[in-house]
mmCIF file with all atom_site columns, C-alpha atoms in Angstrom:
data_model
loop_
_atom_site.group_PDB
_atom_site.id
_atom_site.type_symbol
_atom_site.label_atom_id
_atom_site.label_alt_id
_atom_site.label_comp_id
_atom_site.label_asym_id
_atom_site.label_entity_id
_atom_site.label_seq_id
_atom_site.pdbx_PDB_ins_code
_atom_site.Cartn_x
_atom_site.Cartn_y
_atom_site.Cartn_z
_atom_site.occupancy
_atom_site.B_iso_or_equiv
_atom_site.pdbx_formal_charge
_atom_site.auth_seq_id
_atom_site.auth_comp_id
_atom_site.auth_asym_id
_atom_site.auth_atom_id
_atom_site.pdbx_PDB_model_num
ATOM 1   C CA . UNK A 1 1   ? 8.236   -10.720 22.181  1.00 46.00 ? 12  UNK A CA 1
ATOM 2   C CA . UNK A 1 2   ? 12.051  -10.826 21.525  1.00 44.00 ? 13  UNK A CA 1
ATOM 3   C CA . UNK A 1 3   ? 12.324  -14.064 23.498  1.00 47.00 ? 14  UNK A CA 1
ATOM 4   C CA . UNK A 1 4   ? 9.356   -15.567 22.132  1.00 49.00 ? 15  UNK A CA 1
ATOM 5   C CA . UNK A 1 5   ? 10.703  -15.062 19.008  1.00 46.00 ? 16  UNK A CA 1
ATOM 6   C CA . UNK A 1 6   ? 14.349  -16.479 19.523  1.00 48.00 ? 17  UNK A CA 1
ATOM 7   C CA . UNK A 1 7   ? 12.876  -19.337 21.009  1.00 48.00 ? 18  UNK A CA 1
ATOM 8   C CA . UNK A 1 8   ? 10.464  -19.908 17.707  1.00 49.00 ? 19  UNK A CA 1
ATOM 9   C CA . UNK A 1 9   ? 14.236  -19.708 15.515  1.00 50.00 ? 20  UNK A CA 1
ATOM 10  C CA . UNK A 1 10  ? 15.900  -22.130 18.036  1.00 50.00 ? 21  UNK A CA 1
ATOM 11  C CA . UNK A 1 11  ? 13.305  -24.078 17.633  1.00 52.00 ? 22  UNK A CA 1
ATOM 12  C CA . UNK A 1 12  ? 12.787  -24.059 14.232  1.00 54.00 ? 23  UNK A CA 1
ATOM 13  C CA . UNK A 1 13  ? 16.699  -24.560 13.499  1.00 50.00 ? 24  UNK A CA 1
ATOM 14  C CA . UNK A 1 14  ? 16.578  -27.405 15.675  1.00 51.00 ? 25  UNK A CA 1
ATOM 15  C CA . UNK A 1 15  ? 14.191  -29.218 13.439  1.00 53.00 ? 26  UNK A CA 1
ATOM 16  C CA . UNK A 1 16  ? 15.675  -28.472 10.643  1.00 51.00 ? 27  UNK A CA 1
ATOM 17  C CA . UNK A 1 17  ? 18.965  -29.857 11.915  1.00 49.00 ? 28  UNK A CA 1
ATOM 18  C CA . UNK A 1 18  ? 17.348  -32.913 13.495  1.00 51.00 ? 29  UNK A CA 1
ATOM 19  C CA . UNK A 1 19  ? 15.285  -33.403 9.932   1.00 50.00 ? 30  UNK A CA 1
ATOM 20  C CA . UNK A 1 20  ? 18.328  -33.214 8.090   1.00 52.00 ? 31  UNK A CA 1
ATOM 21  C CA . UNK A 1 21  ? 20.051  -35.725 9.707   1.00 52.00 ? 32  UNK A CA 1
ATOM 22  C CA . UNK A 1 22  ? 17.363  -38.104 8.878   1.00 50.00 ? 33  UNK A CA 1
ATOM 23  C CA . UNK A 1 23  ? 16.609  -39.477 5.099   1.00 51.00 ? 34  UNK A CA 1
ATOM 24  C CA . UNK A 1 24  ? 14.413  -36.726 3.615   1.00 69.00 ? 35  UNK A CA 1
ATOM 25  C CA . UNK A 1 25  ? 14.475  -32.680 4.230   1.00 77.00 ? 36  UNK A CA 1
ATOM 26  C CA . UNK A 1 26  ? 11.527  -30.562 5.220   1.00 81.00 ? 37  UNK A CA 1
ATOM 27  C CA . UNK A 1 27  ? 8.526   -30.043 2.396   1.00 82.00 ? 38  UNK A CA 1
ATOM 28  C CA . UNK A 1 28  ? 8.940   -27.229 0.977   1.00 74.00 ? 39  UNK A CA 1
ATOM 29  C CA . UNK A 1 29  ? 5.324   -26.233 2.294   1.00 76.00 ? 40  UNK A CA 1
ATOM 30  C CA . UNK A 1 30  ? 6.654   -26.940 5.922   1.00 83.00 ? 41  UNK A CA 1
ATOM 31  C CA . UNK A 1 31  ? 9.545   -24.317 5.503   1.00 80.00 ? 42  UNK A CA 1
ATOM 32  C CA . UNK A 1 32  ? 7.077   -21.608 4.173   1.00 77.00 ? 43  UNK A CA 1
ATOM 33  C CA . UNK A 1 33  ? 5.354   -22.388 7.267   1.00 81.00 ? 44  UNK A CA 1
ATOM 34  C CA . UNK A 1 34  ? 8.628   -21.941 9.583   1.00 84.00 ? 45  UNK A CA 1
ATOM 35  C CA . UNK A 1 35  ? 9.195   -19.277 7.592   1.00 80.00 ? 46  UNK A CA 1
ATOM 36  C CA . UNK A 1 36  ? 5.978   -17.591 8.117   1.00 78.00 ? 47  UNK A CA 1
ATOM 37  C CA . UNK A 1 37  ? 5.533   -18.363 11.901  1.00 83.00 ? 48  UNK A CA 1
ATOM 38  C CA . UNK A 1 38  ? 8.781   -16.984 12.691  1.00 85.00 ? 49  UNK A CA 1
ATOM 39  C CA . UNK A 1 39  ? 8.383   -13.455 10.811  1.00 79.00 ? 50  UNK A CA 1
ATOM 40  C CA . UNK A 1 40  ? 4.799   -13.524 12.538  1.00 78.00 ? 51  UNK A CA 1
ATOM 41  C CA . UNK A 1 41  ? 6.908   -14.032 15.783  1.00 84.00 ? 52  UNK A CA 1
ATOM 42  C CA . UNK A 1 42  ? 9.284   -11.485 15.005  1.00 85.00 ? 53  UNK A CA 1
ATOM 43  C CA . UNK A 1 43  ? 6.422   -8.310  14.094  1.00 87.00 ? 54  UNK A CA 1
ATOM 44  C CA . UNK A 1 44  ? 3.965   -6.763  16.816  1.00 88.00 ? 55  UNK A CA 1
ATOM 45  C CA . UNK A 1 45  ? 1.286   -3.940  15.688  1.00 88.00 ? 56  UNK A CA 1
ATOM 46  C CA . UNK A 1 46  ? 2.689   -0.333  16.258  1.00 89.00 ? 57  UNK A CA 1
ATOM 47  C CA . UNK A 1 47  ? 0.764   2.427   14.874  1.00 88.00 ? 58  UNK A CA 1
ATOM 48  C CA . UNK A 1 48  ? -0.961  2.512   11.479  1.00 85.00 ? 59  UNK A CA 1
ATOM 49  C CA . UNK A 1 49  ? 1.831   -0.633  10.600  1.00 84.00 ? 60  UNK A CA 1
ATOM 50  C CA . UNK A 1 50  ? -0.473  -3.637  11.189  1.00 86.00 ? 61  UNK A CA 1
ATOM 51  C CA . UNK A 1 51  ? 0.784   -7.162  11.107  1.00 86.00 ? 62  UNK A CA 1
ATOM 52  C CA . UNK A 1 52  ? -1.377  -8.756  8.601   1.00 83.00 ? 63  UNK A CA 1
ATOM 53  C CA . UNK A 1 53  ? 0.640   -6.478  6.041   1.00 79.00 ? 64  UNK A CA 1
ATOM 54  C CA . UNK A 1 54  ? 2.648   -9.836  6.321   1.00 79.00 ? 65  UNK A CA 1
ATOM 55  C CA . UNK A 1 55  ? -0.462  -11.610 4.840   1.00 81.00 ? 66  UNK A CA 1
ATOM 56  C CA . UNK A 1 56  ? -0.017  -12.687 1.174   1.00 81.00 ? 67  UNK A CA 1
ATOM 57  C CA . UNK A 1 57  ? -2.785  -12.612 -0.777  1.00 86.00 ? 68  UNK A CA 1
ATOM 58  C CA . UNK A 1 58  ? -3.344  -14.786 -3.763  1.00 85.00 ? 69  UNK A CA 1
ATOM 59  C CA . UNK A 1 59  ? -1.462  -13.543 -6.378  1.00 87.00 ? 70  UNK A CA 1
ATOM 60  C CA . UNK A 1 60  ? 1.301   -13.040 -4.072  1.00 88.00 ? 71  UNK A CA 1
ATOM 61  C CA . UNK A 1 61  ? 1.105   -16.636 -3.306  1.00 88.00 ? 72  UNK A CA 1
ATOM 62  C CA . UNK A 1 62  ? 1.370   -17.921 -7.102  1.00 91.00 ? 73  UNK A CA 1
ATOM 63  C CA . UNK A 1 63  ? 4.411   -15.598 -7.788  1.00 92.00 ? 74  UNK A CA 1
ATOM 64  C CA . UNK A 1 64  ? 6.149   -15.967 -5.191  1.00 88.00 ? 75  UNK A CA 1
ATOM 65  C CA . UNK A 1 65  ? 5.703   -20.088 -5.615  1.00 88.00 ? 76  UNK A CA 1
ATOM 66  C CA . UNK A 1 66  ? 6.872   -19.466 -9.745  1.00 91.00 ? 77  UNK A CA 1
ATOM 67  C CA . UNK A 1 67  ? 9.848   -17.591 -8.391  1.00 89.00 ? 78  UNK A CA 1
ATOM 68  C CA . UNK A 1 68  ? 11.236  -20.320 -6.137  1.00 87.00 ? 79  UNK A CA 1
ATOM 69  C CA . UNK A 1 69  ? 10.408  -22.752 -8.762  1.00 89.00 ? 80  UNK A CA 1
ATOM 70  C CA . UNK A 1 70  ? 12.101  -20.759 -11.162 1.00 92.00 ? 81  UNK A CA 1
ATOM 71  C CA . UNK A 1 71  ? 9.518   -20.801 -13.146 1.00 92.00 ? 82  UNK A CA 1
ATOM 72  C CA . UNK A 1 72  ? 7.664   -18.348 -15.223 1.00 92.00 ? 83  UNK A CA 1
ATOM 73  C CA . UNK A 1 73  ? 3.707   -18.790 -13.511 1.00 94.00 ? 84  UNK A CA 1
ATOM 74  C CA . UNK A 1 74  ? 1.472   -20.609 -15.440 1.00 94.00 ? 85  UNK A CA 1
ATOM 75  C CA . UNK A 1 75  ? -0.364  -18.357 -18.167 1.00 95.00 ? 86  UNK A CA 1
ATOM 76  C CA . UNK A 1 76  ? -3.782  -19.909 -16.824 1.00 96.00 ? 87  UNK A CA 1
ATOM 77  C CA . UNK A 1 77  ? -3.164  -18.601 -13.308 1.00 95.00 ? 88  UNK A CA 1
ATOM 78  C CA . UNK A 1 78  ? -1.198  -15.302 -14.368 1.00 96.00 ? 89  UNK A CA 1
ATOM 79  C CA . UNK A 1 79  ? -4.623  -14.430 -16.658 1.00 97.00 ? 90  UNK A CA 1
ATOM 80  C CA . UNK A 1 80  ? -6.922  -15.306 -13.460 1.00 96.00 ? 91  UNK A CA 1
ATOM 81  C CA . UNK A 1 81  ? -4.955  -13.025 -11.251 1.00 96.00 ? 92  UNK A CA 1
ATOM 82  C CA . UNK A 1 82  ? -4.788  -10.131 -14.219 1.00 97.00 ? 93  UNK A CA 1
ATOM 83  C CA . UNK A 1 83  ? -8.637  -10.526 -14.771 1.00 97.00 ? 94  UNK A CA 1
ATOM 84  C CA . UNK A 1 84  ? -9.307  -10.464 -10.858 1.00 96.00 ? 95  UNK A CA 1
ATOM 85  C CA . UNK A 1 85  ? -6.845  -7.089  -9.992  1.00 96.00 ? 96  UNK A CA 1
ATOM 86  C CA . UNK A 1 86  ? -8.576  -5.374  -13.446 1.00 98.00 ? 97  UNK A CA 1
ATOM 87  C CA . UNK A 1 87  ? -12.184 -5.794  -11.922 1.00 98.00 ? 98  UNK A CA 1
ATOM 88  C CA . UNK A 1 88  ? -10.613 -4.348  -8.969  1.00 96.00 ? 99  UNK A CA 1
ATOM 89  C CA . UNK A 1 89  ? -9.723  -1.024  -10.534 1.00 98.00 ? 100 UNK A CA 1
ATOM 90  C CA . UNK A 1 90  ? -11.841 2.172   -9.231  1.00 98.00 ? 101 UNK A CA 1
ATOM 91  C CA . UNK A 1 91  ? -11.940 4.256   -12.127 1.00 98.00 ? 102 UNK A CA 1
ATOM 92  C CA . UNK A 1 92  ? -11.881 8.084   -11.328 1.00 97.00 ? 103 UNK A CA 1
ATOM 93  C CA . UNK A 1 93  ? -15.250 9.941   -10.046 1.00 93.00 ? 104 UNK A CA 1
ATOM 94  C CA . UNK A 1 94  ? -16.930 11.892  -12.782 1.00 95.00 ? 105 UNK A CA 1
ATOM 95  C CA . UNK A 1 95  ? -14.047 10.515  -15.695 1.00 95.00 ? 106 UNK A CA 1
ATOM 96  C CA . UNK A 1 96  ? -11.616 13.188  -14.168 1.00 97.00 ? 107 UNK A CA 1
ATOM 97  C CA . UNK A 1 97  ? -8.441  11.334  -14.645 1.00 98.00 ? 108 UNK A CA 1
ATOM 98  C CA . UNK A 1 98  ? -6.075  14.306  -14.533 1.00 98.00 ? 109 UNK A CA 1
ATOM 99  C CA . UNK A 1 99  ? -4.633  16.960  -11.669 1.00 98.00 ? 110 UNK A CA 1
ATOM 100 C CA . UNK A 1 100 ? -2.086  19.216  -11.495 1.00 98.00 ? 111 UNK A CA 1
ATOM 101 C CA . UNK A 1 101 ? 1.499   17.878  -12.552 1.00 98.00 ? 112 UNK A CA 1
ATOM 102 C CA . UNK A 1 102 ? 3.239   20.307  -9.976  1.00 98.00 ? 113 UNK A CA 1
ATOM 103 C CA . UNK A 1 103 ? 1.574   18.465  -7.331  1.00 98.00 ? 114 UNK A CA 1
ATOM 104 C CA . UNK A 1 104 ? 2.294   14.933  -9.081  1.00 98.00 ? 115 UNK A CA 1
ATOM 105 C CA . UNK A 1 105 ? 6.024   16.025  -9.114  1.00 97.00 ? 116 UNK A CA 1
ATOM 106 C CA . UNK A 1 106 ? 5.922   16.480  -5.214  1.00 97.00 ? 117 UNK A CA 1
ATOM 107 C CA . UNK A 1 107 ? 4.438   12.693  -4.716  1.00 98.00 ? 118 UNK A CA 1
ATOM 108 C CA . UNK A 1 108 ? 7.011   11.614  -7.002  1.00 97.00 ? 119 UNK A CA 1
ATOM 109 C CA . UNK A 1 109 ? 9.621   12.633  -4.931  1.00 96.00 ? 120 UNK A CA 1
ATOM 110 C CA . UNK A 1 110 ? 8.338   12.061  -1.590  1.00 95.00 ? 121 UNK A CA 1
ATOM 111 C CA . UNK A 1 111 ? 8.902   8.360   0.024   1.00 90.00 ? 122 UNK A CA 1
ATOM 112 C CA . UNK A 1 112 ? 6.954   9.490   3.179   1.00 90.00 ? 123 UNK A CA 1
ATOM 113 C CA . UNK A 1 113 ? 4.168   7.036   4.961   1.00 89.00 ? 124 UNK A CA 1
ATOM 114 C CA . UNK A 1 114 ? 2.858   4.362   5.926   1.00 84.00 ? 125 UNK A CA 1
ATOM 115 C CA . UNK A 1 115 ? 5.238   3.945   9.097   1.00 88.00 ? 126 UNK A CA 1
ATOM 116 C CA . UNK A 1 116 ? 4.575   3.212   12.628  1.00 87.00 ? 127 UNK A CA 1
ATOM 117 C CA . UNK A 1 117 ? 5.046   6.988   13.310  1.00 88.00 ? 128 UNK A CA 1
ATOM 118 C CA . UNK A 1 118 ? 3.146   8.526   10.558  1.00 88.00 ? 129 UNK A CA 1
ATOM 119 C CA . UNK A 1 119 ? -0.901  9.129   11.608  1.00 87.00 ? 130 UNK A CA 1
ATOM 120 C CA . UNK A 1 120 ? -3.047  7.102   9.860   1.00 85.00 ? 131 UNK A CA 1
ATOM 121 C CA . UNK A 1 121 ? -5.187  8.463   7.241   1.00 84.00 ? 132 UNK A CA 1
ATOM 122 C CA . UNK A 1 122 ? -2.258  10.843  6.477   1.00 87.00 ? 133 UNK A CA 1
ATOM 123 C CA . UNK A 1 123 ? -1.206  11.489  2.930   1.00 90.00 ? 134 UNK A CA 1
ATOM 124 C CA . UNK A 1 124 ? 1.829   9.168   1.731   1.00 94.00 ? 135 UNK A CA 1
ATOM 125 C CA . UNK A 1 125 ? 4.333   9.616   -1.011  1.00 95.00 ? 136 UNK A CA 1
ATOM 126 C CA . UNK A 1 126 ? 4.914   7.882   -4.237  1.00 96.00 ? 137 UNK A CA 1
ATOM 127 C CA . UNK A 1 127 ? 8.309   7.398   -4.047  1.00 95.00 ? 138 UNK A CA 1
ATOM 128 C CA . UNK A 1 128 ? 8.563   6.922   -7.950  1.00 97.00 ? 139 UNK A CA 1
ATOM 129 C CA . UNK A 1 129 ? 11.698  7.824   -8.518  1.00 96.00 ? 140 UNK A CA 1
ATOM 130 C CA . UNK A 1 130 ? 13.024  4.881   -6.263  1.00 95.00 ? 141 UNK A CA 1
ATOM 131 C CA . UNK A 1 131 ? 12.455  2.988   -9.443  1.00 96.00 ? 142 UNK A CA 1
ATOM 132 C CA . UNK A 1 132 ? 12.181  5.275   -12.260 1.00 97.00 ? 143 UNK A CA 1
ATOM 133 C CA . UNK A 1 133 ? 13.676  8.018   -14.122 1.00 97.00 ? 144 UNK A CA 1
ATOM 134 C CA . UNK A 1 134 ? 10.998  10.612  -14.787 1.00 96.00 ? 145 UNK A CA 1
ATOM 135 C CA . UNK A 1 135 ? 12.054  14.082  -14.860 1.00 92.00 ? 146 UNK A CA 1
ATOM 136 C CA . UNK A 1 136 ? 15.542  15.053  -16.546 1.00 92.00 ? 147 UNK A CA 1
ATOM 137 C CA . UNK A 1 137 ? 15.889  17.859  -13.706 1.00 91.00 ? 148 UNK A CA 1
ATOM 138 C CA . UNK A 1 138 ? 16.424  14.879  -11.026 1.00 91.00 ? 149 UNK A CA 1
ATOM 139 C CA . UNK A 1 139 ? 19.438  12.979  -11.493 1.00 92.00 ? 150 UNK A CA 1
ATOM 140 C CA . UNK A 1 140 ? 18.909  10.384  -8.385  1.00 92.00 ? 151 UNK A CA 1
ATOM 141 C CA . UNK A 1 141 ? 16.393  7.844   -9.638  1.00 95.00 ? 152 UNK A CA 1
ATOM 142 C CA . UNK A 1 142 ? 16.256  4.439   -9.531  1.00 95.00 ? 153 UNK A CA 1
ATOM 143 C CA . UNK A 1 143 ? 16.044  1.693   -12.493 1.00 95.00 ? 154 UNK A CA 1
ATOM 144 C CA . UNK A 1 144 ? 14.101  -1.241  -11.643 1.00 94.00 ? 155 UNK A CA 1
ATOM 145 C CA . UNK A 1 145 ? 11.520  0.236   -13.205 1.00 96.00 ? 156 UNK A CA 1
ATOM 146 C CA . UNK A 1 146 ? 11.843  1.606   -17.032 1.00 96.00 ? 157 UNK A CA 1
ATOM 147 C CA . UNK A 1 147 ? 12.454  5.392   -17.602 1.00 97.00 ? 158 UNK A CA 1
ATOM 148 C CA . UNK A 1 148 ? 9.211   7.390   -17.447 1.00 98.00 ? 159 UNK A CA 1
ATOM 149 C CA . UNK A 1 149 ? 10.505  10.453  -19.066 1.00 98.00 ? 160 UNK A CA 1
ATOM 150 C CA . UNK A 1 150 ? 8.813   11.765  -22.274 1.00 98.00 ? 161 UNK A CA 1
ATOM 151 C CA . UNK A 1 151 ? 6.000   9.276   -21.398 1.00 98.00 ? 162 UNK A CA 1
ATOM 152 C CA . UNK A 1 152 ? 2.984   10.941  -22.416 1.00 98.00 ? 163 UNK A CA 1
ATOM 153 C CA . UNK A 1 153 ? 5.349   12.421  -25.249 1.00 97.00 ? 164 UNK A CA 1
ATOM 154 C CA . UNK A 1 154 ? 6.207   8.943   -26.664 1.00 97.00 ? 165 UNK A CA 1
ATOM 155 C CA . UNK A 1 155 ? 2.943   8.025   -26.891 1.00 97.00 ? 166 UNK A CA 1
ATOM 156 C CA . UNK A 1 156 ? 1.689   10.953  -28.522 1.00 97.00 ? 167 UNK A CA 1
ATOM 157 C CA . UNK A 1 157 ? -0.451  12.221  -25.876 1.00 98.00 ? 168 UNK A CA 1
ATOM 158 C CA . UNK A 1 158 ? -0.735  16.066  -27.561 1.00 97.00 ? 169 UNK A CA 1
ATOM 159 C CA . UNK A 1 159 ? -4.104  17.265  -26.305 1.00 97.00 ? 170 UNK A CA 1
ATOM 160 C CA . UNK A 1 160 ? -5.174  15.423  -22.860 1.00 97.00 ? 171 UNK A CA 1
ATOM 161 C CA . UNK A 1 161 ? -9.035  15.701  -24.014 1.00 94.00 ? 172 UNK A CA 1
ATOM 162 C CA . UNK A 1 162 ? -8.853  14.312  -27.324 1.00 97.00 ? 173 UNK A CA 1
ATOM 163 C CA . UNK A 1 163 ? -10.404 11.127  -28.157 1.00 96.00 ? 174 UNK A CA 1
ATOM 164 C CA . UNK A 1 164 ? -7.319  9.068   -29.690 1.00 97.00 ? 175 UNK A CA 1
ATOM 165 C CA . UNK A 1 165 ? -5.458  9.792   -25.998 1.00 98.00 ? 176 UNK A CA 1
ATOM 166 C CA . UNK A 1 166 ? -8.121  8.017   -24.321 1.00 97.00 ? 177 UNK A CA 1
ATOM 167 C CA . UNK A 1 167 ? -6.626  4.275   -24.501 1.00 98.00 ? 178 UNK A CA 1
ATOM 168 C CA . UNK A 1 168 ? -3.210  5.465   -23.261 1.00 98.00 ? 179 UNK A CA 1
ATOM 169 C CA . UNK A 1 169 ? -4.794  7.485   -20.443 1.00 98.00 ? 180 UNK A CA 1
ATOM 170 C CA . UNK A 1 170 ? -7.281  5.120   -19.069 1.00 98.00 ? 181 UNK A CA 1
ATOM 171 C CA . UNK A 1 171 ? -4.137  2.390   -18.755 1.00 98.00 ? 182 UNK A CA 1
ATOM 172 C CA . UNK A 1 172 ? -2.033  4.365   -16.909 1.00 98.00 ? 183 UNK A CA 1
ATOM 173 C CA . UNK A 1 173 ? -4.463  5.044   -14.352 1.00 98.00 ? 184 UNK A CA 1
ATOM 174 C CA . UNK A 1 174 ? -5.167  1.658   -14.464 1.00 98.00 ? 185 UNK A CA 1
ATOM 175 C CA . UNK A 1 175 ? -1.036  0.651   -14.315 1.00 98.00 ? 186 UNK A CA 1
ATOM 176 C CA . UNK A 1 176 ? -0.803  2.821   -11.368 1.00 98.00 ? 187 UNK A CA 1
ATOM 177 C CA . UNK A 1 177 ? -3.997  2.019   -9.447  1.00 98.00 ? 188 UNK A CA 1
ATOM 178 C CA . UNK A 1 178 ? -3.120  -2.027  -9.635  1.00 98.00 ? 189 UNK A CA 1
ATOM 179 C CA . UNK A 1 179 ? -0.131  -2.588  -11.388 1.00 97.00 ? 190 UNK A CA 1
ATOM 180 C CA . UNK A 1 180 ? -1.054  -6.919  -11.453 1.00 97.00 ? 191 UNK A CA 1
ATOM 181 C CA . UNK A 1 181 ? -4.417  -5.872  -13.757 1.00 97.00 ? 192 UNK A CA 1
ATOM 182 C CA . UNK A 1 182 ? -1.642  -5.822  -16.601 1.00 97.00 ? 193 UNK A CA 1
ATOM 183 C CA . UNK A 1 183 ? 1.225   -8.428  -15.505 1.00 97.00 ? 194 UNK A CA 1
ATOM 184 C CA . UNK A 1 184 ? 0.431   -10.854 -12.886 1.00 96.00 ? 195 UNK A CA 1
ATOM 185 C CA . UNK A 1 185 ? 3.859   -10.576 -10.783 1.00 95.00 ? 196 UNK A CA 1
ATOM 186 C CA . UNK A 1 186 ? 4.580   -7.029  -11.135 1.00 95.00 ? 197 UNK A CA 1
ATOM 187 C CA . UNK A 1 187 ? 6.580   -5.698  -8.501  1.00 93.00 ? 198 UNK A CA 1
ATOM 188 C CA . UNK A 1 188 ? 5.553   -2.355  -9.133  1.00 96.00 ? 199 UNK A CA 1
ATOM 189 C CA . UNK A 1 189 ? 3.389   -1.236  -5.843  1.00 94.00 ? 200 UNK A CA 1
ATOM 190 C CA . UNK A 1 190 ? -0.064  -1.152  -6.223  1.00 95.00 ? 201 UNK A CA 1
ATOM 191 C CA . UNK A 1 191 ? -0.770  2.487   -5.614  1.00 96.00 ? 202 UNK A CA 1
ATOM 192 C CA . UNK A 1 192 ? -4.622  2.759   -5.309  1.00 97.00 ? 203 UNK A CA 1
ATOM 193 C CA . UNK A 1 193 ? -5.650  -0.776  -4.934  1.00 96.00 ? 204 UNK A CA 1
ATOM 194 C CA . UNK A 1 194 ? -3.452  -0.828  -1.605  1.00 93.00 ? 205 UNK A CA 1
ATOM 195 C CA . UNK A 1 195 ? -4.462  2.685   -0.657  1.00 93.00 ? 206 UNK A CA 1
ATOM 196 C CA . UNK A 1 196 ? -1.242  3.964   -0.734  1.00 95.00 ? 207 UNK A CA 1
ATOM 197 C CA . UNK A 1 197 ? -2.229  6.704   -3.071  1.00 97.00 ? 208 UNK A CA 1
ATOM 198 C CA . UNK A 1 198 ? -5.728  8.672   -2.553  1.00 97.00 ? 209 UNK A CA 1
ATOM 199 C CA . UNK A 1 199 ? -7.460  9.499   -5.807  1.00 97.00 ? 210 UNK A CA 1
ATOM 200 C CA . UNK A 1 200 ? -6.529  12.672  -6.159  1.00 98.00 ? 211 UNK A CA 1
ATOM 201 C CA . UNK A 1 201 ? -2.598  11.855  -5.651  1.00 98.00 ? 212 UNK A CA 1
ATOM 202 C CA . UNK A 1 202 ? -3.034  9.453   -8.662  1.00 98.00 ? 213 UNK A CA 1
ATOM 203 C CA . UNK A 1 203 ? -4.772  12.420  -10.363 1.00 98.00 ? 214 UNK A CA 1
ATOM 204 C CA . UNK A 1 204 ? -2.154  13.955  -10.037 1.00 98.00 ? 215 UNK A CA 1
ATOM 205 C CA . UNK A 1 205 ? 0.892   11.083  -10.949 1.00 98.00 ? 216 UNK A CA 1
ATOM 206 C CA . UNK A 1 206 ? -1.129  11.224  -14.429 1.00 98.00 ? 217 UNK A CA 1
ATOM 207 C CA . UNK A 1 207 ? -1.081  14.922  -14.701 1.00 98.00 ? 218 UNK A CA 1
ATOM 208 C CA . UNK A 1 208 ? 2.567   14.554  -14.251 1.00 98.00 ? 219 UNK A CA 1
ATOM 209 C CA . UNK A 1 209 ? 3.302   11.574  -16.844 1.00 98.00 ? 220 UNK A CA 1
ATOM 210 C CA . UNK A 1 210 ? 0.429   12.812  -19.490 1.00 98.00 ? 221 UNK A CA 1
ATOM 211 C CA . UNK A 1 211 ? -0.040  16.869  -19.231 1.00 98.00 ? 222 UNK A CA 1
ATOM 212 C CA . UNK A 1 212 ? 1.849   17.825  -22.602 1.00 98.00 ? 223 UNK A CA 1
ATOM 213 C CA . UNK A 1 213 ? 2.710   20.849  -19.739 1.00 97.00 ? 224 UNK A CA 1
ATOM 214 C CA . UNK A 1 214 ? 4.684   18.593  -17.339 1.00 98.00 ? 225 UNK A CA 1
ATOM 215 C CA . UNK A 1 215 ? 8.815   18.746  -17.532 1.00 96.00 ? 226 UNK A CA 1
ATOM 216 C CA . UNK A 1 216 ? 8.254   15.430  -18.128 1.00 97.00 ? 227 UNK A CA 1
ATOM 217 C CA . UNK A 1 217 ? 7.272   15.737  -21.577 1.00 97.00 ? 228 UNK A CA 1
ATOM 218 C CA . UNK A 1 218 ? 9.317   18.390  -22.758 1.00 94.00 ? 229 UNK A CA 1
#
């Protein structure tokens, strides 16, 4: 596998060179191609960690083309992918969109799964404070993401059952099942729609974010 895939990048320098001597450069859709056929070269499966997680789906596909383009994507297309991940949302069995924020605290913090070496169907972390700031008792966080603390406190989630906290409730679940149902080229993972996160573990995010309980909101 190693050889096979130096031998793809020799080769695929070697065009590039030769092309570049010559009047016009590779298409941009022929590099994506080199690109693609090289990191396909360069990956075996191992595990639960399958090779088609290379394999860019369609909204992948648009975004990453806007990017390189520099280019915001085109509000026709970004709409078409936001309609398409919404549908794709599985709302919670029996309406039971909340766990136990103790548990949501200990997904938060764990960046464990989906590895070579982890069993499949084991449960994986959240890893949400890679990005976010979300309780004031952990001071590592990341900030690619926007602070999460006082979340459900900011947007005056008091009582978890009454009717006005509905809205905010059913779009976080929805924001963490498939984060591209509300902005087409989020970067933010998407948690359920990927099965990264069971059902429960987003139960259990929410509880964490919403419960007036949670350290979060204090």
């Amino acid at each position: 596998m190693k050889k096979q895939t130096q031998l793809l990048i020799a080769a695929g320098v070697a065009a590039v060179v030769l092309v570049a001597g010559c009047s016009s450069m590779p298409s941009s859709a022929e590099l994506d191609k080199l690109s693609q056929d090289i990191a396909k070269a360069s990956f075996r499966d191992q595990g639960q960690a399958k090779v088609d997680r290379l394999v860019l789906d369609d909204a992948n596909l648009e975004c990453m083309k806007a990017d390189v383009a520099g280019q915001p994507i085109e509000e026709k297309t970004a709409k078409a992918i936001e309609a398409a991940n919404f549908a794709s949302i599985k709302w919670p069995a029996g309406g039971q969109y909340i766990g136990d924020w103790k548990e949501g605290e200990k997904i938060a913090q764990s960046g464990r799964g989906m590895t070579w070496s982890d069993a499949a169907g084991s449960e994986n972390g959240g890893n949400c404070y890679n990005c976010h700031q979300i309780s004031k008792a952990e001071i590592s966080f990341g900030t690619l993401g926007p602070s999460l603390y006082n979340y459900g406190k900011m947007r005056g989630v008091k009582d978890l059952y009454a009717p006005e906290s509905a809205a905010i409730i059913q779009y976080t679940w929805g924001k963490i099942w498939n984060a591209r149902a509300y902005n087409a080229c989020s970067q933010m993972p998407r948690a359920g729609h990927k099965g990264i996160l069971s059902e429960q573990q987003v139960r259990h995010i929410m509880a964490l974010l919403l419960d007036p309980k949670s350290p979060v909101n204090q």
